[in-house]
Amino acid sequence: MSPYRGAPPVMALADDLSGAAEAAALLRLPALLALDPAQAPPARDGEAVVVDLDSRHLPAATAAGAVRTALAARPGATTWYKKSDSLLRGNVGAEAVAFAEGARAVVTAVALPVAGRVVRGGVVYVDGVPLHGSGAWRAEERTAPRSVAGALAPLLTAGVPLDVVRQGPRALANRLTAVAARGRHPVCDAETDADLDAVAEAALRLGPGYRLLGSGGLAAALGRCVGTAVPGQHVPDTGRPLLVVAGSAEPGIVAQIAQLEAAGARHVSLKPDELTGASPVPLPPLPPGGITVLSVDGSGGIQPGVARRLVAGLARTAAALPGEPDLVLTGGETARRVLDAAQITALRPVGEIHHGAVHSLTADGRSVVTRPGSFGGPDSFHRIAAALRPRLPSPSPARRPTAPSPSQGVIP
């Protein structure tokens, strides 16, 4: 048994919904995922609380204010963890500064080895390519930061190299203390889950004054330290329609939709000019027990500045469909807008279907699966749908459609 099983309760903050759900699952604790902390039911004893701040696209000052409000709502000795995007998107620096207020130090480790994202010399590498030289930020309006320290600015940081991380939690804790004594916040290199385990254990040794900030990889490491390995809960097929809302910009979404179509799903590709109006797009009713995919037809090109308006249009359209379907939502922005439109304010995660694809339940028993847009292989949607609908057939080669161009059906 880990010596940290008696650590203070975990309070986690995230800047988007798919990241919040990922963290909730990886902590290996019973968890309440709050979309609106003011309306969420109280946490149960021994339960982690994960708050989606919905702050990734807010102005920096507003995002920082959301972090401060969340910190003030949970005073006392708590194990604090702040979920950061492993690609350093969002208001990383402004939120880190707010998260550091009142802490002895914020210990940062953003590596996500399971997705091929590591940190060496304070630089994020994506499948061996420095983040700023990769295509990972192709849908962003800004340029990618050249280092973790650059993303965290104006927070004052100091790098902790890999050889120090690998000296073990005791030696690493000494280094973290020394960095904090200089008024700096440690940024740790990491290439493996074992490296992240050392970071989490070192911070826990030092107590609640040392807060953790990092990707889902660090959440998993924290879970291995303090979690209780909560088993996944079996959720029977209730016969509800299953609605997949694909609002991610990732090119791989096209192949994922194609596999689900080949298994018999209906695909509705909506044109951008249909989605930018104020009203939901009228659609036929969802077939009982059937699977429908909603996406955006990008074959004619889409202006980058309208992506969030298209997501809002998808959300309005999805929420207007009758039948209270089970939901599969890709991309944190898409997931949050759909659940907001459906007036769902809290979720209870029950397990992961594959890495990042988190299965949760609403208060009335609906299944909701959230997944970052960049996660999952070509079979991701089919795997998720098959977990919710065990009788779903495998994709039929005879029915498999020809995959469209990478721009079709996705929001750039």
Protein backbone atom coordinates (compact mmCIF):
# COMPACT_ATOMS: atom_id res chain seq x y z
CA MET A 1 0.00 0.00 0.00
CA SER A 2 1.27 3.48 -0.84
CA PRO A 3 2.41 5.57 2.14
CA TYR A 4 0.29 8.38 0.73
CA ARG A 5 -3.12 6.73 1.14
CA GLY A 6 -3.77 9.10 4.04
CA ALA A 7 -2.98 12.21 2.01
CA PRO A 8 -5.50 15.07 2.19
CA PRO A 9 -8.46 14.92 -0.23
CA VAL A 10 -7.72 15.80 -3.84
CA MET A 11 -9.10 18.98 -5.36
CA ALA A 12 -8.43 19.25 -9.09
CA LEU A 13 -9.00 22.11 -11.53
CA ALA A 14 -9.08 21.92 -15.32
CA ASP A 15 -9.55 24.46 -18.07
CA ASP A 16 -11.78 22.31 -20.28
CA LEU A 17 -14.22 19.47 -19.85
CA SER A 18 -12.41 16.64 -21.60
CA GLY A 19 -9.32 17.38 -19.49
CA ALA A 20 -11.40 17.50 -16.31
CA ALA A 21 -12.97 14.13 -17.09
CA GLU A 22 -9.58 12.64 -17.96
CA ALA A 23 -8.16 13.81 -14.62
CA ALA A 24 -11.19 12.51 -12.70
CA ALA A 25 -10.73 9.04 -14.16
CA LEU A 26 -6.97 8.94 -13.70
CA LEU A 27 -7.04 9.90 -10.02
CA ARG A 28 -8.37 6.41 -9.23
CA LEU A 29 -10.76 7.78 -6.62
CA PRO A 30 -14.52 8.17 -6.48
CA ALA A 31 -15.00 11.57 -8.07
CA LEU A 32 -17.48 14.33 -8.60
CA LEU A 33 -16.93 16.27 -11.81
CA ALA A 34 -18.51 19.70 -11.36
CA LEU A 35 -19.38 21.86 -14.36
CA ASP A 36 -20.99 24.47 -12.16
CA PRO A 37 -19.63 24.23 -8.62
CA ALA A 38 -22.42 26.47 -7.33
CA GLN A 39 -25.08 23.95 -8.43
CA ALA A 40 -23.23 20.65 -8.05
CA PRO A 41 -24.26 18.26 -5.24
CA PRO A 42 -21.84 18.10 -2.31
CA ALA A 43 -18.93 15.70 -2.57
CA ARG A 44 -19.21 12.42 -0.69
CA ASP A 45 -16.68 11.33 1.92
CA GLY A 46 -13.43 10.16 0.33
CA GLU A 47 -14.37 11.65 -3.03
CA ALA A 48 -12.13 13.76 -5.24
CA VAL A 49 -13.65 16.95 -6.59
CA VAL A 50 -12.72 17.95 -10.13
CA VAL A 51 -13.89 21.34 -11.37
CA ASP A 52 -14.09 22.28 -15.05
CA LEU A 53 -13.32 25.99 -15.01
CA ASP A 54 -14.26 26.22 -18.72
CA SER A 55 -11.50 28.82 -18.99
CA ARG A 56 -9.37 27.79 -21.97
CA HIS A 57 -10.86 30.39 -24.29
CA LEU A 58 -11.53 33.11 -21.71
CA PRO A 59 -9.46 36.31 -21.49
CA ALA A 60 -6.38 35.63 -19.38
CA ALA A 61 -7.47 37.81 -16.46
CA THR A 62 -10.90 36.16 -16.34
CA ALA A 63 -9.34 32.69 -16.44
CA ALA A 64 -7.02 33.59 -13.56
CA GLY A 65 -10.04 34.85 -11.60
CA ALA A 66 -11.78 31.50 -12.08
CA VAL A 67 -8.77 29.73 -10.55
CA ARG A 68 -8.75 32.10 -7.56
CA THR A 69 -12.46 31.58 -6.98
CA ALA A 70 -12.03 27.79 -7.02
CA LEU A 71 -9.10 27.98 -4.58
CA ALA A 72 -11.08 30.16 -2.19
CA ALA A 73 -14.03 27.74 -2.24
CA ARG A 74 -11.95 24.89 -0.75
CA PRO A 75 -9.71 26.28 2.03
CA GLY A 76 -7.69 24.03 4.30
CA ALA A 77 -5.26 21.16 3.83
CA THR A 78 -5.93 19.68 0.41
CA THR A 79 -3.87 17.96 -2.25
CA TRP A 80 -4.22 20.45 -5.10
CA TYR A 81 -3.75 19.45 -8.73
CA LYS A 82 -4.17 21.76 -11.73
CA LYS A 83 -4.71 20.01 -15.07
CA SER A 84 -2.69 21.54 -17.88
CA ASP A 85 -3.02 20.70 -21.54
CA SER A 86 -0.04 18.54 -22.54
CA LEU A 87 0.35 20.74 -25.64
CA LEU A 88 0.32 23.89 -23.46
CA ARG A 89 -2.79 25.39 -25.05
CA GLY A 90 -4.95 27.84 -23.15
CA ASN A 91 -4.20 30.46 -20.47
CA VAL A 92 -1.40 28.39 -18.98
CA GLY A 93 0.67 31.25 -17.56
CA ALA A 94 -2.16 33.38 -16.15
CA GLU A 95 -3.79 30.37 -14.49
CA ALA A 96 -0.46 29.12 -13.10
CA VAL A 97 0.21 32.49 -11.47
CA ALA A 98 -3.21 32.40 -9.79
CA PHE A 99 -2.75 28.75 -8.79
CA ALA A 100 0.57 29.60 -7.12
CA GLU A 101 -0.96 32.19 -4.80
CA GLY A 102 -0.80 30.93 -1.23
CA ALA A 103 1.37 27.93 -2.15
CA ARG A 104 4.95 27.24 -1.15
CA ALA A 105 5.57 26.16 -4.75
CA VAL A 106 3.81 24.82 -7.82
CA VAL A 107 5.53 21.69 -9.13
CA THR A 108 4.99 21.34 -12.87
CA ALA A 109 5.34 18.22 -15.06
CA VAL A 110 3.45 18.31 -18.36
CA ALA A 111 4.79 15.14 -20.03
CA LEU A 112 2.23 12.64 -21.30
CA PRO A 113 4.27 9.56 -22.28
CA VAL A 114 1.26 7.50 -23.37
CA ALA A 115 0.63 10.05 -26.14
CA GLY A 116 4.29 10.40 -27.15
CA ARG A 117 4.70 13.77 -25.41
CA VAL A 118 7.81 14.15 -23.24
CA VAL A 119 9.76 17.02 -21.70
CA ARG A 120 13.55 17.27 -22.07
CA GLY A 121 15.51 20.37 -21.14
CA GLY A 122 12.24 22.14 -20.37
CA VAL A 123 10.97 21.65 -23.95
CA VAL A 124 7.89 19.61 -24.89
CA TYR A 125 8.55 17.07 -27.65
CA VAL A 126 5.64 15.55 -29.60
CA ASP A 127 6.67 12.22 -31.14
CA GLY A 128 10.28 13.44 -31.08
CA VAL A 129 9.58 16.89 -32.57
CA PRO A 130 9.75 20.08 -30.46
CA LEU A 131 6.24 21.39 -29.85
CA HIS A 132 6.94 24.68 -31.62
CA GLY A 133 8.10 22.76 -34.71
CA SER A 134 5.21 20.30 -34.79
CA GLY A 135 1.75 20.68 -36.27
CA ALA A 136 0.04 20.35 -32.89
CA TRP A 137 -0.98 24.01 -32.80
CA ARG A 138 -2.33 24.15 -36.36
CA ALA A 139 -5.84 25.09 -35.15
CA GLU A 140 -4.59 27.76 -32.74
CA GLU A 141 -4.51 31.47 -33.51
CA ARG A 142 -1.23 31.93 -31.59
CA THR A 143 2.17 30.31 -32.04
CA ALA A 144 3.25 27.45 -29.79
CA PRO A 145 5.56 28.28 -26.85
CA ARG A 146 9.16 27.19 -27.23
CA SER A 147 9.40 25.88 -23.66
CA VAL A 148 7.31 25.01 -20.62
CA ALA A 149 8.81 27.99 -18.81
CA GLY A 150 7.70 30.24 -21.68
CA ALA A 151 4.15 28.93 -21.42
CA LEU A 152 4.12 29.47 -17.65
CA ALA A 153 5.39 33.06 -17.84
CA PRO A 154 5.13 35.36 -15.93
CA LEU A 155 5.41 32.66 -13.24
CA LEU A 156 9.06 32.50 -12.10
CA THR A 157 10.33 28.97 -12.71
CA ALA A 158 13.47 26.86 -12.54
CA GLY A 159 14.09 23.68 -14.50
CA VAL A 160 14.63 20.32 -12.82
CA PRO A 161 16.55 18.08 -15.25
CA LEU A 162 15.83 14.42 -15.86
CA ASP A 163 18.89 13.15 -13.98
CA VAL A 164 17.63 14.84 -10.79
CA VAL A 165 14.10 13.48 -11.27
CA ARG A 166 15.60 9.99 -11.56
CA GLN A 167 17.51 10.27 -8.27
CA GLY A 168 14.24 9.30 -6.57
CA PRO A 169 11.51 11.05 -4.58
CA ARG A 170 13.65 11.86 -1.52
CA ALA A 171 16.43 13.60 -3.48
CA LEU A 172 13.89 15.23 -5.78
CA ALA A 173 11.96 16.58 -2.80
CA ASN A 174 15.19 18.21 -1.60
CA ARG A 175 15.63 19.87 -5.00
CA LEU A 176 12.02 21.09 -5.02
CA THR A 177 12.57 22.62 -1.59
CA ALA A 178 15.76 24.33 -2.75
CA VAL A 179 14.02 25.77 -5.82
CA ALA A 180 11.15 27.06 -3.69
CA ALA A 181 13.61 28.68 -1.27
CA ARG A 182 14.85 30.80 -4.20
CA GLY A 183 11.32 32.04 -4.90
CA ARG A 184 10.99 29.87 -8.01
CA HIS A 185 8.59 27.13 -9.08
CA PRO A 186 10.06 23.79 -10.28
CA VAL A 187 9.47 22.61 -13.87
CA CYS A 188 10.37 18.92 -14.09
CA ASP A 189 11.59 17.02 -17.11
CA ALA A 190 9.95 13.62 -17.62
CA GLU A 191 9.93 10.93 -20.28
CA THR A 192 8.22 7.99 -18.58
CA ASP A 193 5.42 7.24 -16.14
CA ALA A 194 8.10 6.33 -13.58
CA ASP A 195 9.50 9.88 -13.90
CA LEU A 196 6.04 11.32 -13.23
CA ASP A 197 5.57 8.97 -10.28
CA ALA A 198 8.75 10.39 -8.74
CA VAL A 199 7.47 13.96 -9.20
CA ALA A 200 4.11 13.19 -7.59
CA GLU A 201 5.68 11.32 -4.67
CA ALA A 202 8.24 14.07 -4.05
CA ALA A 203 5.55 16.76 -3.93
CA LEU A 204 3.37 14.67 -1.60
CA ARG A 205 6.32 14.22 0.76
CA LEU A 206 6.45 18.01 1.13
CA GLY A 207 2.78 18.46 2.04
CA PRO A 208 -0.13 20.60 0.83
CA GLY A 209 2.02 23.71 0.39
CA TYR A 210 3.41 22.11 -2.77
CA ARG A 211 0.76 22.02 -5.47
CA LEU A 212 0.92 19.93 -8.65
CA LEU A 213 0.38 21.24 -12.17
CA GLY A 214 0.59 19.04 -15.23
CA SER A 215 -0.98 16.87 -17.87
CA GLY A 216 -3.11 13.78 -17.45
CA GLY A 217 0.16 11.88 -17.04
CA LEU A 218 0.76 13.64 -13.73
CA ALA A 219 -2.87 13.02 -12.69
CA ALA A 220 -2.29 9.31 -13.31
CA ALA A 221 0.89 9.43 -11.22
CA LEU A 222 -0.99 11.15 -8.40
CA GLY A 223 -3.68 8.48 -8.70
CA ARG A 224 -1.09 5.73 -8.37
CA CYS A 225 0.04 7.39 -5.12
CA VAL A 226 -3.28 8.17 -3.44
CA GLY A 227 -5.91 6.30 -5.45
CA THR A 228 -7.89 3.27 -4.41
CA ALA A 229 -8.23 1.69 -7.87
CA VAL A 230 -11.99 2.16 -8.07
CA PRO A 231 -13.33 -0.51 -10.47
CA GLY A 232 -15.31 0.52 -13.51
CA GLN A 233 -19.06 0.35 -13.06
CA HIS A 234 -21.09 -1.75 -15.49
CA VAL A 235 -23.76 0.40 -17.12
CA PRO A 236 -26.46 -1.54 -18.98
CA ASP A 237 -27.64 -0.52 -22.44
CA THR A 238 -30.87 1.38 -21.73
CA GLY A 239 -31.97 1.52 -25.35
CA ARG A 240 -31.52 5.28 -25.58
CA PRO A 241 -30.31 6.73 -28.89
CA LEU A 242 -26.56 7.31 -28.99
CA LEU A 243 -25.44 10.69 -30.32
CA VAL A 244 -21.80 11.33 -31.25
CA VAL A 245 -20.93 15.02 -31.60
CA ALA A 246 -17.60 15.40 -33.41
CA GLY A 247 -16.50 19.00 -32.95
CA SER A 248 -12.74 18.49 -32.89
CA ALA A 249 -10.26 19.97 -35.36
CA GLU A 250 -8.15 16.81 -35.53
CA PRO A 251 -7.84 15.25 -39.02
CA GLY A 252 -8.06 11.73 -37.56
CA ILE A 253 -11.73 12.35 -36.72
CA VAL A 254 -12.61 11.67 -40.37
CA ALA A 255 -11.38 8.06 -40.23
CA GLN A 256 -13.04 7.56 -36.85
CA ILE A 257 -16.40 8.61 -38.26
CA ALA A 258 -15.89 6.38 -41.29
CA GLN A 259 -15.42 3.29 -39.11
CA LEU A 260 -18.57 4.05 -37.16
CA GLU A 261 -20.53 4.55 -40.39
CA ALA A 262 -19.22 1.20 -41.60
CA ALA A 263 -20.78 -0.37 -38.49
CA GLY A 264 -24.17 1.08 -39.37
CA ALA A 265 -24.19 4.54 -37.78
CA ARG A 266 -25.95 7.44 -39.48
CA HIS A 267 -23.67 10.40 -40.24
CA VAL A 268 -25.14 13.90 -40.50
CA SER A 269 -22.60 16.41 -41.81
CA LEU A 270 -23.84 19.97 -41.31
CA LYS A 271 -22.72 22.92 -43.42
CA PRO A 272 -21.10 25.87 -41.62
CA ASP A 273 -23.74 28.36 -42.75
CA GLU A 274 -26.40 26.14 -41.15
CA LEU A 275 -24.65 26.25 -37.79
CA THR A 276 -23.78 29.93 -37.46
CA GLY A 277 -27.40 31.04 -37.08
CA ALA A 278 -29.10 31.58 -33.75
CA SER A 279 -31.42 28.56 -34.02
CA PRO A 280 -30.75 24.81 -33.94
CA VAL A 281 -30.54 23.06 -37.29
CA PRO A 282 -33.78 21.04 -37.72
CA LEU A 283 -32.99 17.33 -37.93
CA PRO A 284 -35.03 14.11 -38.10
CA PRO A 285 -35.61 12.38 -34.74
CA LEU A 286 -32.89 10.08 -33.48
CA PRO A 287 -33.71 6.41 -34.12
CA PRO A 288 -34.39 4.52 -30.86
CA GLY A 289 -31.32 2.47 -29.97
CA GLY A 290 -29.51 3.76 -33.06
CA ILE A 291 -26.27 5.71 -33.44
CA THR A 292 -26.03 9.13 -35.08
CA VAL A 293 -22.91 11.20 -35.68
CA LEU A 294 -23.05 14.99 -36.02
CA SER A 295 -20.08 16.78 -37.60
CA VAL A 296 -19.26 19.87 -39.61
CA ASP A 297 -18.77 19.70 -43.38
CA GLY A 298 -15.46 21.48 -43.94
CA SER A 299 -15.08 20.48 -47.59
CA GLY A 300 -15.69 24.05 -48.78
CA GLY A 301 -13.22 25.59 -46.34
CA ILE A 302 -13.98 27.26 -43.03
CA GLN A 303 -12.80 30.60 -41.71
CA PRO A 304 -10.58 29.92 -38.64
CA GLY A 305 -12.31 32.65 -36.63
CA VAL A 306 -15.72 30.95 -36.75
CA ALA A 307 -14.70 27.62 -35.18
CA ARG A 308 -16.20 28.43 -31.78
CA ARG A 309 -19.45 29.62 -33.41
CA LEU A 310 -19.68 26.29 -35.22
CA VAL A 311 -19.19 24.39 -31.96
CA ALA A 312 -21.97 26.50 -30.39
CA GLY A 313 -24.21 25.65 -33.34
CA LEU A 314 -23.47 21.95 -32.96
CA ALA A 315 -24.32 22.18 -29.27
CA ARG A 316 -27.65 23.94 -29.91
CA THR A 317 -28.55 21.36 -32.53
CA ALA A 318 -27.60 18.40 -30.34
CA ALA A 319 -29.48 19.71 -27.30
CA ALA A 320 -32.64 20.32 -29.35
CA LEU A 321 -32.93 16.66 -30.36
CA PRO A 322 -35.59 14.83 -28.33
CA GLY A 323 -35.09 11.54 -26.55
CA GLU A 324 -32.32 12.48 -24.07
CA PRO A 325 -29.69 10.44 -25.91
CA ASP A 326 -26.49 9.05 -24.47
CA LEU A 327 -23.65 11.27 -25.65
CA VAL A 328 -20.13 10.87 -27.05
CA LEU A 329 -18.42 14.27 -27.20
CA THR A 330 -15.00 14.97 -28.71
CA GLY A 331 -13.02 18.08 -27.87
CA GLY A 332 -13.33 19.90 -24.55
CA GLU A 333 -15.04 22.95 -26.03
CA THR A 334 -17.62 20.80 -27.84
CA ALA A 335 -18.29 18.69 -24.75
CA ARG A 336 -18.80 21.69 -22.50
CA ARG A 337 -21.10 23.53 -24.91
CA VAL A 338 -23.28 20.44 -25.48
CA LEU A 339 -23.66 19.75 -21.75
CA ASP A 340 -24.34 23.42 -21.03
CA ALA A 341 -27.08 23.44 -23.66
CA ALA A 342 -28.52 20.25 -22.11
CA GLN A 343 -28.37 21.86 -18.62
CA ILE A 344 -26.15 19.10 -17.23
CA THR A 345 -24.06 20.52 -14.36
CA ALA A 346 -22.35 17.48 -12.81
CA LEU A 347 -21.03 14.08 -13.85
CA ARG A 348 -19.77 11.04 -11.98
CA PRO A 349 -17.03 9.20 -13.92
CA VAL A 350 -17.34 5.40 -13.93
CA GLY A 351 -14.30 4.42 -16.01
CA GLU A 352 -12.15 4.86 -19.09
CA ILE A 353 -12.99 3.11 -22.36
CA HIS A 354 -9.57 3.89 -23.75
CA HIS A 355 -6.99 6.48 -22.73
CA GLY A 356 -8.74 9.84 -22.47
CA ALA A 357 -12.19 8.47 -23.37
CA VAL A 358 -13.95 8.82 -20.02
CA HIS A 359 -17.38 7.30 -19.39
CA SER A 360 -19.50 9.24 -16.91
CA LEU A 361 -23.10 9.22 -15.74
CA THR A 362 -25.50 12.11 -15.28
CA ALA A 363 -27.85 12.35 -12.30
CA ASP A 364 -30.66 10.82 -14.40
CA GLY A 365 -28.55 7.90 -15.64
CA ARG A 366 -27.50 9.08 -19.09
CA SER A 367 -24.09 7.99 -20.31
CA VAL A 368 -21.69 10.73 -21.38
CA VAL A 369 -18.29 9.91 -22.90
CA THR A 370 -15.85 12.78 -23.27
CA ARG A 371 -12.57 12.60 -25.15
CA PRO A 372 -9.90 15.11 -26.21
CA GLY A 373 -9.96 15.56 -29.97
CA SER A 374 -6.33 14.49 -30.38
CA PHE A 375 -6.71 11.16 -28.56
CA GLY A 376 -7.56 7.76 -29.98
CA GLY A 377 -6.79 5.84 -33.15
CA PRO A 378 -9.04 5.29 -36.18
CA ASP A 379 -11.19 2.84 -34.20
CA SER A 380 -11.79 5.22 -31.26
CA PHE A 381 -15.44 6.03 -31.99
CA HIS A 382 -16.21 2.38 -32.72
CA ARG A 383 -14.56 1.24 -29.47
CA ILE A 384 -16.53 3.81 -27.49
CA ALA A 385 -19.82 2.96 -29.17
CA ALA A 386 -19.21 -0.78 -28.73
CA ALA A 387 -18.58 -0.26 -25.00
CA LEU A 388 -21.95 1.51 -24.69
CA ARG A 389 -23.75 -0.75 -27.17
CA PRO A 390 -22.19 -4.24 -26.84
CA ARG A 391 -24.17 -5.62 -29.78
CA LEU A 392 -22.65 -3.12 -32.22
CA PRO A 393 -21.21 -5.02 -35.21
CA SER A 394 -17.62 -4.64 -36.33
CA PRO A 395 -17.08 -2.24 -39.24
CA SER A 396 -18.00 -4.01 -42.47
CA PRO A 397 -15.39 -3.62 -45.24
CA ALA A 398 -18.17 -3.85 -47.79
CA ARG A 399 -19.97 -0.88 -46.22
CA ARG A 400 -16.93 1.16 -45.25
CA PRO A 401 -17.09 4.52 -47.05
CA THR A 402 -14.13 6.06 -48.80
CA ALA A 403 -12.49 8.42 -46.34
CA PRO A 404 -12.92 12.04 -47.40
CA SER A 405 -10.12 14.56 -47.53
CA PRO A 406 -8.64 15.56 -44.15
CA SER A 407 -10.50 18.88 -44.18
CA GLN A 408 -13.92 17.32 -44.60
CA GLY A 409 -16.15 16.99 -41.57
CA VAL A 410 -13.84 18.72 -39.10
CA ILE A 411 -13.52 22.19 -37.68
CA PRO A 412 -10.09 23.67 -38.47
